GROMACS .gro file of C-alpha atoms in nm:
model
  184
    1UNK     CA    1  -1.121   3.221  -3.324
    2UNK     CA    2  -1.096   2.880  -3.170
    3UNK     CA    3  -0.872   2.627  -3.328
    4UNK     CA    4  -1.059   2.311  -3.194
    5UNK     CA    5  -1.410   2.466  -3.191
    6UNK     CA    6  -1.345   2.516  -3.606
    7UNK     CA    7  -1.332   2.128  -3.638
    8UNK     CA    8  -1.622   1.942  -3.753
    9UNK     CA    9  -1.716   1.612  -3.547
   10UNK     CA   10  -1.731   1.296  -3.765
   11UNK     CA   11  -2.075   1.106  -3.667
   12UNK     CA   12  -1.971   0.748  -3.688
   13UNK     CA   13  -2.193   0.501  -3.834
   14UNK     CA   14  -2.455   0.301  -3.608
   15UNK     CA   15  -2.460   0.655  -3.399
   16UNK     CA   16  -2.802   0.879  -3.383
   17UNK     CA   17  -2.765   1.245  -3.310
   18UNK     CA   18  -3.064   1.470  -3.202
   19UNK     CA   19  -3.039   1.821  -3.124
   20UNK     CA   20  -3.356   1.985  -2.965
   21UNK     CA   21  -3.319   2.329  -2.816
   22UNK     CA   22  -3.010   2.345  -2.615
   23UNK     CA   23  -2.952   1.988  -2.585
   24UNK     CA   24  -2.802   1.728  -2.796
   25UNK     CA   25  -2.844   1.366  -2.758
   26UNK     CA   26  -2.618   1.120  -2.886
   27UNK     CA   27  -2.709   0.731  -2.904
   28UNK     CA   28  -2.451   0.460  -3.024
   29UNK     CA   29  -2.379   0.083  -2.939
   30UNK     CA   30  -2.240   0.156  -2.572
   31UNK     CA   31  -2.538   0.375  -2.468
   32UNK     CA   32  -2.657   0.732  -2.500
   33UNK     CA   33  -2.565   1.049  -2.350
   34UNK     CA   34  -2.676   1.403  -2.355
   35UNK     CA   35  -2.549   1.746  -2.310
   36UNK     CA   36  -2.736   2.098  -2.278
   37UNK     CA   37  -2.505   2.330  -2.425
   38UNK     CA   38  -2.478   2.713  -2.358
   39UNK     CA   39  -2.709   2.943  -2.531
   40UNK     CA   40  -2.374   3.155  -2.668
   41UNK     CA   41  -2.286   2.845  -2.885
   42UNK     CA   42  -2.473   2.739  -3.201
   43UNK     CA   43  -2.456   2.343  -3.289
   44UNK     CA   44  -2.586   2.213  -3.620
   45UNK     CA   45  -2.633   1.824  -3.712
   46UNK     CA   46  -2.537   1.768  -4.090
   47UNK     CA   47  -2.718   1.430  -4.151
   48UNK     CA   48  -2.568   1.431  -4.587
   49UNK     CA   49  -2.242   1.486  -4.460
   50UNK     CA   50  -2.221   1.304  -4.120
   51UNK     CA   51  -2.112   1.570  -3.944
   52UNK     CA   52  -2.192   1.787  -3.635
   53UNK     CA   53  -2.077   2.135  -3.635
   54UNK     CA   54  -2.022   2.393  -3.347
   55UNK     CA   55  -2.003   2.750  -3.420
   56UNK     CA   56  -1.986   3.095  -3.215
   57UNK     CA   57  -2.099   3.453  -3.338
   58UNK     CA   58  -1.788   3.673  -3.346
   59UNK     CA   59  -1.999   3.964  -3.178
   60UNK     CA   60  -2.049   3.708  -2.882
   61UNK     CA   61  -1.670   3.690  -2.863
   62UNK     CA   62  -1.608   4.016  -2.875
   63UNK     CA   63  -1.836   4.113  -2.624
   64UNK     CA   64  -1.674   3.924  -2.370
   65UNK     CA   65  -1.331   3.745  -2.412
   66UNK     CA   66  -1.446   3.453  -2.199
   67UNK     CA   67  -1.742   3.351  -2.389
   68UNK     CA   68  -1.467   3.210  -2.670
   69UNK     CA   69  -1.385   2.910  -2.407
   70UNK     CA   70  -1.713   2.795  -2.450
   71UNK     CA   71  -1.689   2.733  -2.813
   72UNK     CA   72  -1.413   2.499  -2.792
   73UNK     CA   73  -1.528   2.303  -2.501
   74UNK     CA   74  -1.852   2.233  -2.652
   75UNK     CA   75  -1.693   2.069  -2.903
   76UNK     CA   76  -1.485   1.868  -2.724
   77UNK     CA   77  -1.728   1.762  -2.513
   78UNK     CA   78  -1.958   1.669  -2.789
   79UNK     CA   79  -1.645   1.473  -2.951
   80UNK     CA   80  -1.620   1.274  -2.627
   81UNK     CA   81  -1.982   1.184  -2.631
   82UNK     CA   82  -1.914   1.048  -3.002
   83UNK     CA   83  -1.618   0.836  -2.898
   84UNK     CA   84  -1.773   0.726  -2.560
   85UNK     CA   85  -2.100   0.586  -2.707
   86UNK     CA   86  -1.922   0.401  -3.002
   87UNK     CA   87  -1.586   0.288  -2.847
   88UNK     CA   88  -1.649   0.364  -2.486
   89UNK     CA   89  -1.399   0.462  -2.200
   90UNK     CA   90  -1.183   0.268  -1.948
   91UNK     CA   91  -0.960   0.321  -1.659
   92UNK     CA   92  -0.731   0.062  -1.478
   93UNK     CA   93  -0.630   0.067  -1.144
   94UNK     CA   94  -0.413  -0.126  -0.906
   95UNK     CA   95  -0.427  -0.199  -0.539
   96UNK     CA   96  -0.085  -0.234  -0.406
   97UNK     CA   97  -0.060  -0.387  -0.089
   98UNK     CA   98  -0.020  -0.722   0.117
   99UNK     CA   99  -0.331  -0.875   0.179
  100UNK     CA  100  -0.522  -0.563   0.009
  101UNK     CA  101  -0.820  -0.707  -0.201
  102UNK     CA  102  -1.121  -0.567  -0.410
  103UNK     CA  103  -1.447  -0.719  -0.530
  104UNK     CA  104  -1.813  -0.609  -0.665
  105UNK     CA  105  -2.120  -0.710  -0.471
  106UNK     CA  106  -2.390  -0.635  -0.646
  107UNK     CA  107  -2.397  -0.243  -0.758
  108UNK     CA  108  -2.120  -0.194  -0.472
  109UNK     CA  109  -1.740  -0.195  -0.507
  110UNK     CA  110  -1.576  -0.329  -0.175
  111UNK     CA  111  -1.232  -0.249  -0.089
  112UNK     CA  112  -1.033  -0.400   0.182
  113UNK     CA  113  -0.720  -0.151   0.159
  114UNK     CA  114  -0.558  -0.165   0.555
  115UNK     CA  115  -0.854  -0.013   0.740
  116UNK     CA  116  -1.040  -0.175   1.030
  117UNK     CA  117  -1.367  -0.180   0.816
  118UNK     CA  118  -1.441  -0.241   0.444
  119UNK     CA  119  -1.491   0.067   0.249
  120UNK     CA  120  -1.820   0.018  -0.004
  121UNK     CA  121  -1.858   0.261  -0.298
  122UNK     CA  122  -2.189   0.229  -0.489
  123UNK     CA  123  -2.138   0.214  -0.853
  124UNK     CA  124  -2.311   0.493  -1.056
  125UNK     CA  125  -2.555   0.366  -1.336
  126UNK     CA  126  -2.383   0.363  -1.685
  127UNK     CA  127  -2.050   0.235  -1.530
  128UNK     CA  128  -1.945  -0.150  -1.537
  129UNK     CA  129  -1.676  -0.223  -1.266
  130UNK     CA  130  -1.507  -0.554  -1.285
  131UNK     CA  131  -1.223  -0.666  -1.060
  132UNK     CA  132  -0.963  -0.931  -1.094
  133UNK     CA  133  -0.722  -1.021  -0.804
  134UNK     CA  134  -0.604  -0.660  -0.732
  135UNK     CA  135  -0.718  -0.504  -1.047
  136UNK     CA  136  -1.018  -0.289  -1.099
  137UNK     CA  137  -1.127  -0.177  -1.436
  138UNK     CA  138  -1.381   0.072  -1.487
  139UNK     CA  139  -1.585   0.108  -1.820
  140UNK     CA  140  -1.838   0.333  -1.957
  141UNK     CA  141  -1.983   0.561  -2.209
  142UNK     CA  142  -1.956   0.867  -2.013
  143UNK     CA  143  -1.563   1.008  -1.988
  144UNK     CA  144  -1.652   1.213  -1.710
  145UNK     CA  145  -1.840   0.939  -1.486
  146UNK     CA  146  -1.530   0.715  -1.569
  147UNK     CA  147  -1.286   0.907  -1.430
  148UNK     CA  148  -1.455   1.051  -1.153
  149UNK     CA  149  -1.529   0.687  -1.015
  150UNK     CA  150  -1.176   0.611  -1.079
  151UNK     CA  151  -1.048   0.894  -0.923
  152UNK     CA  152  -1.272   0.864  -0.611
  153UNK     CA  153  -1.165   0.482  -0.560
  154UNK     CA  154  -0.811   0.607  -0.593
  155UNK     CA  155  -0.859   0.893  -0.332
  156UNK     CA  156  -0.982   0.599  -0.055
  157UNK     CA  157  -0.602   0.509  -0.047
  158UNK     CA  158  -0.355   0.709  -0.250
  159UNK     CA  159  -0.028   0.536  -0.319
  160UNK     CA  160   0.249   0.650  -0.060
  161UNK     CA  161   0.602   0.720  -0.159
  162UNK     CA  162   0.789   0.513   0.090
  163UNK     CA  163   0.654   0.160   0.084
  164UNK     CA  164   0.457   0.188  -0.284
  165UNK     CA  165   0.139   0.106  -0.083
  166UNK     CA  166  -0.211   0.213  -0.197
  167UNK     CA  167  -0.438   0.253  -0.500
  168UNK     CA  168  -0.288   0.370  -0.835
  169UNK     CA  169  -0.375   0.393  -1.183
  170UNK     CA  170  -0.211   0.110  -1.380
  171UNK     CA  171   0.003   0.358  -1.622
  172UNK     CA  172   0.130   0.543  -1.303
  173UNK     CA  173   0.465   0.599  -1.205
  174UNK     CA  174   0.534   0.609  -0.809
  175UNK     CA  175   0.857   0.818  -0.704
  176UNK     CA  176   0.972   0.633  -0.460
  177UNK     CA  177   1.132   0.807  -0.148
  178UNK     CA  178   1.437   0.681   0.078
  179UNK     CA  179   1.318   0.612   0.433
  180UNK     CA  180   1.545   0.721   0.717
  181UNK     CA  181   1.900   0.626   0.727
  182UNK     CA  182   1.996   0.465   1.072
  183UNK     CA  183   2.338   0.463   1.219
  184UNK     CA  184   2.655   0.305   1.097
   0.00000   0.00000   0.00000
């Protein structure tokens, strides 16, 4: 039995949930998201109790042990959708380096991080990217899209341990290493 899958998901006020076939769609003030869940999992929306319940037949779990993982995963993804359309998600990145900058030009994030050329990254639909000096803020309703864009931005110039230069998450701590020791 899944401890996470058994928990019901509360539907916040101002959020609409619709289930058709194997697709659940959630719409709220920050946007709308949809998710195609697997056929092994059953998802029901109780409009009176304002809850979404995810269940799975024990016979399906007994047939193949790994099928039980879909139960908790589906519940967690739907809970993330609920939070995303009501509160939204945000990731902050910092650029550490002298003369390194970032700015948004149209639908592109332009990074100047020590390479000969500028790095231009197209901003996906549904995300909002703002820059201020050497800080990048990525916001959106889809947790996966926000995290993926932040991770791909960080991958353009990972922080290095000797000088601490690079693109890092704002809450990330870079373990610094000591450089070579020169003669006495």
